[in-house]
Amino acid sequence: MAENNSFKKIALKEAKSLIKDEDLLLFDIRDKNSFDQSHIKNAINLNNHNIDDIVKKTEHKKSILIYCYKGISSQNVAQHFCNLGFENVYSLDGGYESFFEDEKR
């Protein structure tokens, strides 16, 4: 049985630091259309069609950062990964919206 870890909600500054790590898995859980229009560099669009495959192929010690539109839905997905035994899971507080706004400045 997987240990029930908890994800860490992180602010944009810490997320940007994490994103620089080449080993980080960056998951965008927004809809495909939004993802196709724009996403954070190197992000993978995580959805119902690929999640099982990703879970099977990903080492549980790998760092994972998950984001959505505003940072709310990503928390549920981050907790799901923790419940499956992943150890280093983060949710971007403010989501893509905060990242995008910061990039425009």
Coordinates of N, CA, C and O in Angstrom, one line a residue:
M1 N 0.8 -1.2 0.0 CA 0.0 0.0 0.0 C 0.9 1.2 0.0 O 1.9 1.3 0.7
A2 N 0.5 2.2 -0.8 CA 1.3 3.4 -0.9 C 1.2 4.3 0.3 O 0.1 4.3 0.9
E3 N 2.3 4.9 0.7 CA 2.3 5.8 1.8 C 1.5 7.1 1.4 O 1.6 7.5 0.3
N4 N 0.8 7.6 2.3 CA 0.0 8.8 2.0 C 0.8 10.1 2.2 O 0.6 10.7 3.3
N5 N 1.6 10.4 1.3 CA 2.4 11.7 1.4 C 1.5 12.8 1.0 O 0.3 12.6 0.6
S6 N 2.0 14.0 1.2 CA 1.2 15.2 0.8 C 2.1 16.0 -0.1 O 3.3 16.1 0.1
F7 N 1.5 16.6 -1.1 CA 2.2 17.5 -2.0 C 2.5 18.8 -1.3 O 2.0 19.1 -0.3
K8 N 3.4 19.6 -2.0 CA 3.7 20.9 -1.5 C 3.2 22.0 -2.4 O 3.5 21.9 -3.6
K9 N 2.5 22.9 -1.9 CA 2.0 24.0 -2.7 C 3.1 25.1 -2.7 O 3.6 25.5 -1.7
I10 N 3.5 25.5 -4.0 CA 4.7 26.4 -4.0 C 4.3 27.7 -4.8 O 3.5 27.6 -5.7
A11 N 4.9 28.7 -4.4 CA 4.8 30.0 -5.1 C 5.5 30.1 -6.4 O 6.4 29.2 -6.6
L12 N 5.2 31.0 -7.2 CA 5.8 31.2 -8.5 C 7.3 31.2 -8.5 O 8.0 30.6 -9.3
K13 N 7.9 32.0 -7.6 CA 9.3 32.1 -7.5 C 10.0 30.8 -7.3 O 11.0 30.4 -8.0
E14 N 9.5 30.0 -6.4 CA 10.1 28.7 -6.1 C 9.8 27.7 -7.3 O 10.7 26.9 -7.7
A15 N 8.7 27.8 -7.9 CA 8.4 27.0 -9.1 C 9.3 27.3 -10.3 O 9.8 26.4 -10.9
K16 N 9.6 28.6 -10.5 CA 10.6 29.0 -11.6 C 11.9 28.4 -11.3 O 12.6 28.0 -12.2
S17 N 12.3 28.3 -10.1 CA 13.6 27.7 -9.7 C 13.6 26.2 -10.0 O 14.5 25.7 -10.6
L18 N 12.5 25.6 -9.6 CA 12.3 24.1 -9.9 C 12.3 23.8 -11.4 O 12.9 22.8 -11.8
I19 N 11.7 24.7 -12.1 CA 11.5 24.4 -13.6 C 12.9 24.4 -14.3 O 13.1 23.7 -15.3
K20 N 13.9 25.0 -13.7 CA 15.3 25.0 -14.3 C 15.9 23.6 -14.2 O 16.9 23.3 -14.9
D21 N 15.4 22.8 -13.3 CA 15.9 21.4 -13.1 C 15.5 20.5 -14.3 O 14.3 20.3 -14.5
E22 N 16.4 20.0 -15.0 CA 16.1 19.2 -16.2 C 15.4 17.9 -15.9 O 14.8 17.3 -16.7
D23 N 15.6 17.4 -14.7 CA 15.0 16.2 -14.3 C 13.5 16.3 -13.8 O 12.8 15.4 -13.6
L24 N 13.1 17.6 -13.7 CA 11.7 17.8 -13.2 C 10.7 17.4 -14.3 O 10.9 17.7 -15.5
L25 N 9.6 16.8 -13.9 CA 8.5 16.5 -14.8 C 7.5 17.6 -14.5 O 7.1 17.9 -13.4
L26 N 7.1 18.3 -15.6 CA 6.2 19.4 -15.5 C 4.9 19.1 -16.2 O 4.9 18.8 -17.4
F27 N 3.8 19.0 -15.4 CA 2.5 18.6 -16.0 C 1.5 19.7 -16.0 O 1.3 20.3 -15.0
D28 N 0.9 20.0 -17.1 CA -0.1 21.0 -17.4 C -1.4 20.2 -17.5 O -1.6 19.3 -18.3
I29 N -2.3 20.4 -16.6 CA -3.6 19.7 -16.6 C -4.8 20.5 -17.2 O -5.9 20.0 -17.1
R30 N -4.4 21.6 -17.8 CA -5.5 22.3 -18.5 C -5.9 21.5 -19.7 O -5.3 20.6 -20.2
D31 N -7.1 22.0 -20.3 CA -7.6 21.3 -21.5 C -6.6 21.4 -22.7 O -5.7 22.3 -22.7
K32 N -6.7 20.5 -23.6 CA -5.7 20.4 -24.7 C -5.7 21.7 -25.6 O -4.6 22.1 -26.0
N33 N -6.8 22.3 -25.8 CA -6.8 23.5 -26.6 C -6.0 24.6 -25.9 O -5.2 25.3 -26.5
S34 N -6.2 24.8 -24.6 CA -5.4 25.8 -23.8 C -4.0 25.5 -23.9 O -3.1 26.3 -24.0
F35 N -3.6 24.2 -23.7 CA -2.2 23.7 -23.7 C -1.6 24.0 -25.1 O -0.5 24.5 -25.1
D36 N -2.4 23.7 -26.1 CA -1.8 23.9 -27.5 C -1.6 25.4 -27.8 O -0.7 25.8 -28.5
Q37 N -2.4 26.3 -27.2 CA -2.3 27.7 -27.4 C -1.0 28.3 -26.7 O -0.3 29.1 -27.3
S38 N -0.8 27.8 -25.5 CA 0.4 28.2 -24.8 C 0.6 27.4 -23.5 O -0.4 27.0 -22.9
H39 N 1.8 27.1 -23.1 CA 2.1 26.4 -21.9 C 3.5 26.7 -21.5 O 4.3 27.3 -22.2
I40 N 3.8 26.3 -20.3 CA 5.2 26.5 -19.8 C 6.1 25.6 -20.5 O 5.8 24.4 -20.8
K41 N 7.3 26.1 -20.9 CA 8.2 25.3 -21.7 C 8.5 23.9 -21.0 O 8.7 23.9 -19.8
N42 N 8.5 22.9 -21.9 CA 8.8 21.5 -21.5 C 7.7 20.8 -20.7 O 7.8 19.7 -20.2
A43 N 6.5 21.5 -20.6 CA 5.4 20.9 -19.9 C 4.8 19.8 -20.8 O 4.8 19.8 -22.0
I44 N 4.2 18.8 -20.1 CA 3.5 17.7 -20.7 C 2.0 17.9 -20.4 O 1.7 18.1 -19.2
N45 N 1.1 17.8 -21.4 CA -0.3 17.9 -21.1 C -0.8 16.6 -20.5 O -0.9 15.6 -21.2
L46 N -1.0 16.6 -19.2 CA -1.5 15.5 -18.5 C -3.0 15.4 -18.6 O -3.7 16.4 -18.3
N47 N -3.5 14.2 -19.1 CA -5.0 14.1 -19.2 C -5.4 12.7 -18.9 O -4.6 11.8 -18.6
N48 N -6.7 12.4 -19.1 CA -7.2 11.1 -18.8 C -6.7 10.0 -19.7 O -6.7 8.9 -19.4
H49 N -6.2 10.4 -20.9 CA -5.7 9.5 -21.9 C -4.3 9.0 -21.6 O -3.9 7.9 -22.0
N50 N -3.5 9.9 -21.0 CA -2.1 9.5 -20.8 C -1.6 9.3 -19.3 O -0.5 8.9 -19.0
I51 N -2.5 9.6 -18.4 CA -2.1 9.6 -17.0 C -1.7 8.2 -16.5 O -0.6 8.0 -15.8
D52 N -2.4 7.1 -16.9 CA -2.0 5.8 -16.4 C -0.6 5.4 -17.0 O 0.2 4.8 -16.2
D53 N -0.4 5.7 -18.2 CA 0.9 5.4 -18.8 C 2.0 6.2 -18.1 O 3.1 5.6 -17.8
I54 N 1.8 7.5 -17.8 CA 2.8 8.3 -17.2 C 3.1 7.8 -15.8 O 4.2 7.7 -15.3
V55 N 2.0 7.4 -15.0 CA 2.2 6.9 -13.7 C 3.0 5.6 -13.7 O 3.9 5.4 -12.9
K56 N 2.8 4.7 -14.7 CA 3.5 3.4 -14.8 C 5.0 3.7 -15.1 O 5.8 2.9 -14.6
K57 N 5.3 4.7 -15.9 CA 6.6 4.9 -16.4 C 7.5 5.8 -15.6 O 8.7 6.0 -15.8
T58 N 6.9 6.4 -14.6 CA 7.6 7.5 -13.8 C 8.1 6.9 -12.5 O 7.4 6.4 -11.7
E59 N 9.4 7.2 -12.2 CA 10.0 6.8 -10.9 C 9.4 7.6 -9.8 O 9.2 8.8 -9.9
H60 N 9.1 7.0 -8.7 CA 8.4 7.6 -7.6 C 9.2 8.7 -6.9 O 8.6 9.5 -6.2
K61 N 10.5 8.7 -7.1 CA 11.3 9.7 -6.4 C 11.5 11.0 -7.3 O 12.0 12.0 -6.9
K62 N 11.0 10.9 -8.5 CA 11.1 12.0 -9.5 C 10.3 13.2 -9.0 O 9.3 13.1 -8.5
S63 N 10.9 14.4 -9.2 CA 10.2 15.6 -8.8 C 9.2 16.0 -9.9 O 9.5 15.9 -11.1
I64 N 8.0 16.3 -9.4 CA 6.9 16.6 -10.3 C 6.2 17.9 -9.9 O 5.9 18.1 -8.7
L65 N 6.0 18.8 -10.9 CA 5.3 20.0 -10.7 C 4.1 20.0 -11.5 O 4.2 19.8 -12.8
I66 N 2.9 20.2 -10.9 CA 1.7 20.2 -11.6 C 1.0 21.6 -11.6 O 1.0 22.2 -10.5
Y67 N 0.5 22.0 -12.7 CA -0.2 23.3 -12.7 C -1.5 23.2 -13.5 O -1.6 22.3 -14.4
C68 N -2.4 24.1 -13.2 CA -3.7 24.2 -13.9 C -3.9 25.7 -14.3 O -2.9 26.4 -14.5
Y69 N -5.1 26.1 -14.4 CA -5.4 27.5 -14.7 C -5.0 28.4 -13.5 O -4.3 29.4 -13.7
K70 N -5.6 28.2 -12.4 CA -5.4 29.1 -11.2 C -4.8 28.5 -10.0 O -4.7 29.1 -9.0
G71 N -4.4 27.2 -10.1 CA -3.8 26.5 -8.9 C -4.7 25.8 -8.0 O -4.3 25.4 -6.9
I72 N -5.9 25.5 -8.4 CA -6.9 24.8 -7.6 C -7.0 23.3 -8.0 O -6.7 22.5 -7.1
S73 N -7.3 23.1 -9.2 CA -7.4 21.7 -9.7 C -6.1 20.9 -9.6 O -6.1 19.7 -9.3
S74 N -5.0 21.6 -9.8 CA -3.7 20.9 -9.7 C -3.5 20.3 -8.3 O -2.7 19.4 -8.2
Q75 N -4.1 20.9 -7.3 CA -3.9 20.4 -5.9 C -4.4 19.0 -5.8 O -3.8 18.1 -5.2
N76 N -5.6 18.7 -6.4 CA -6.2 17.4 -6.4 C -5.4 16.4 -7.1 O -5.2 15.3 -6.7
V77 N -4.8 16.8 -8.3 CA -4.0 15.9 -9.1 C -2.7 15.6 -8.3 O -2.2 14.5 -8.3
A78 N -2.1 16.7 -7.7 CA -0.9 16.5 -7.0 C -1.1 15.5 -5.8 O -0.3 14.6 -5.6
Q79 N -2.2 15.6 -5.1 CA -2.5 14.7 -4.0 C -2.7 13.3 -4.6 O -2.3 12.3 -3.9
H80 N -3.3 13.2 -5.7 CA -3.5 11.8 -6.3 C -2.1 11.2 -6.6 O -1.9 10.0 -6.3
F81 N -1.2 12.0 -7.1 CA 0.2 11.4 -7.3 C 0.8 11.0 -6.0 O 1.5 10.0 -5.9
C82 N 0.6 11.8 -5.0 CA 1.2 11.5 -3.6 C 0.5 10.2 -3.1 O 1.2 9.3 -2.6
N83 N -0.8 10.0 -3.3 CA -1.5 8.8 -2.9 C -1.0 7.6 -3.6 O -1.1 6.5 -3.0
L84 N -0.5 7.8 -4.8 CA 0.1 6.7 -5.6 C 1.6 6.4 -5.2 O 2.2 5.5 -5.7
G85 N 2.1 7.1 -4.2 CA 3.4 6.9 -3.7 C 4.5 7.8 -4.2 O 5.7 7.6 -3.9
F86 N 4.2 8.8 -5.0 CA 5.2 9.7 -5.5 C 5.6 10.6 -4.3 O 4.8 11.0 -3.5
E87 N 6.9 10.9 -4.3 CA 7.4 11.6 -3.0 C 7.7 13.1 -3.2 O 7.7 13.8 -2.2
N88 N 7.9 13.6 -4.3 CA 8.3 15.0 -4.5 C 7.4 15.7 -5.5 O 7.7 15.9 -6.6
V89 N 6.2 16.0 -5.0 CA 5.1 16.5 -5.8 C 4.8 17.9 -5.4 O 4.6 18.2 -4.2
Y90 N 4.7 18.8 -6.4 CA 4.4 20.2 -6.1 C 3.2 20.7 -7.0 O 3.0 20.2 -8.1
S91 N 2.5 21.6 -6.4 CA 1.4 22.3 -7.1 C 1.7 23.8 -7.2 O 2.0 24.4 -6.2
L92 N 1.6 24.3 -8.4 CA 1.9 25.8 -8.6 C 0.8 26.6 -8.1 O -0.3 26.6 -8.6
D93 N 1.0 27.4 -7.0 CA 0.0 28.3 -6.4 C -0.2 29.4 -7.4 O 0.7 30.0 -7.9
G94 N -1.5 29.6 -7.8 CA -1.8 30.6 -8.8 C -1.9 30.1 -10.2 O -2.3 30.8 -11.1
G95 N -1.3 28.9 -10.4 CA -1.4 28.2 -11.7 C -0.8 28.9 -12.9 O 0.1 29.8 -12.7
Y96 N -1.2 28.5 -14.1 CA -0.6 29.1 -15.3 C -0.9 30.6 -15.4 O -0.1 31.3 -15.9
E97 N -2.0 31.0 -14.8 CA -2.4 32.4 -14.9 C -1.3 33.3 -14.2 O -0.9 34.3 -14.7
S98 N -0.8 32.8 -13.0 CA 0.2 33.6 -12.4 C 1.6 33.6 -13.1 O 2.3 34.5 -13.2
F99 N 1.9 32.4 -13.7 CA 3.1 32.3 -14.5 C 3.0 33.2 -15.7 O 3.9 33.9 -16.0
F100 N 1.9 33.2 -16.5 CA 1.7 34.0 -17.6 C 1.8 35.5 -17.3 O 2.4 36.2 -18.0
E101 N 1.1 35.9 -16.3 CA 1.1 37.3 -15.8 C 2.5 37.8 -15.5 O 2.9 38.9 -15.9
D102 N 3.3 36.9 -14.8 CA 4.6 37.2 -14.5 C 5.5 37.3 -15.7 O 6.4 38.2 -15.8
E103 N 5.3 36.5 -16.7 CA 6.1 36.5 -18.0 C 5.8 37.8 -18.8 O 6.7 38.3 -19.5
K104 N 4.6 38.4 -18.6 CA 4.2 39.6 -19.4 C 4.9 40.8 -18.8 O 5.1 41.8 -19.5
R105 N 5.3 40.7 -17.5 CA 5.9 41.9 -16.9 C 7.3 42.2 -17.4 O 8.1 41.5 -17.8

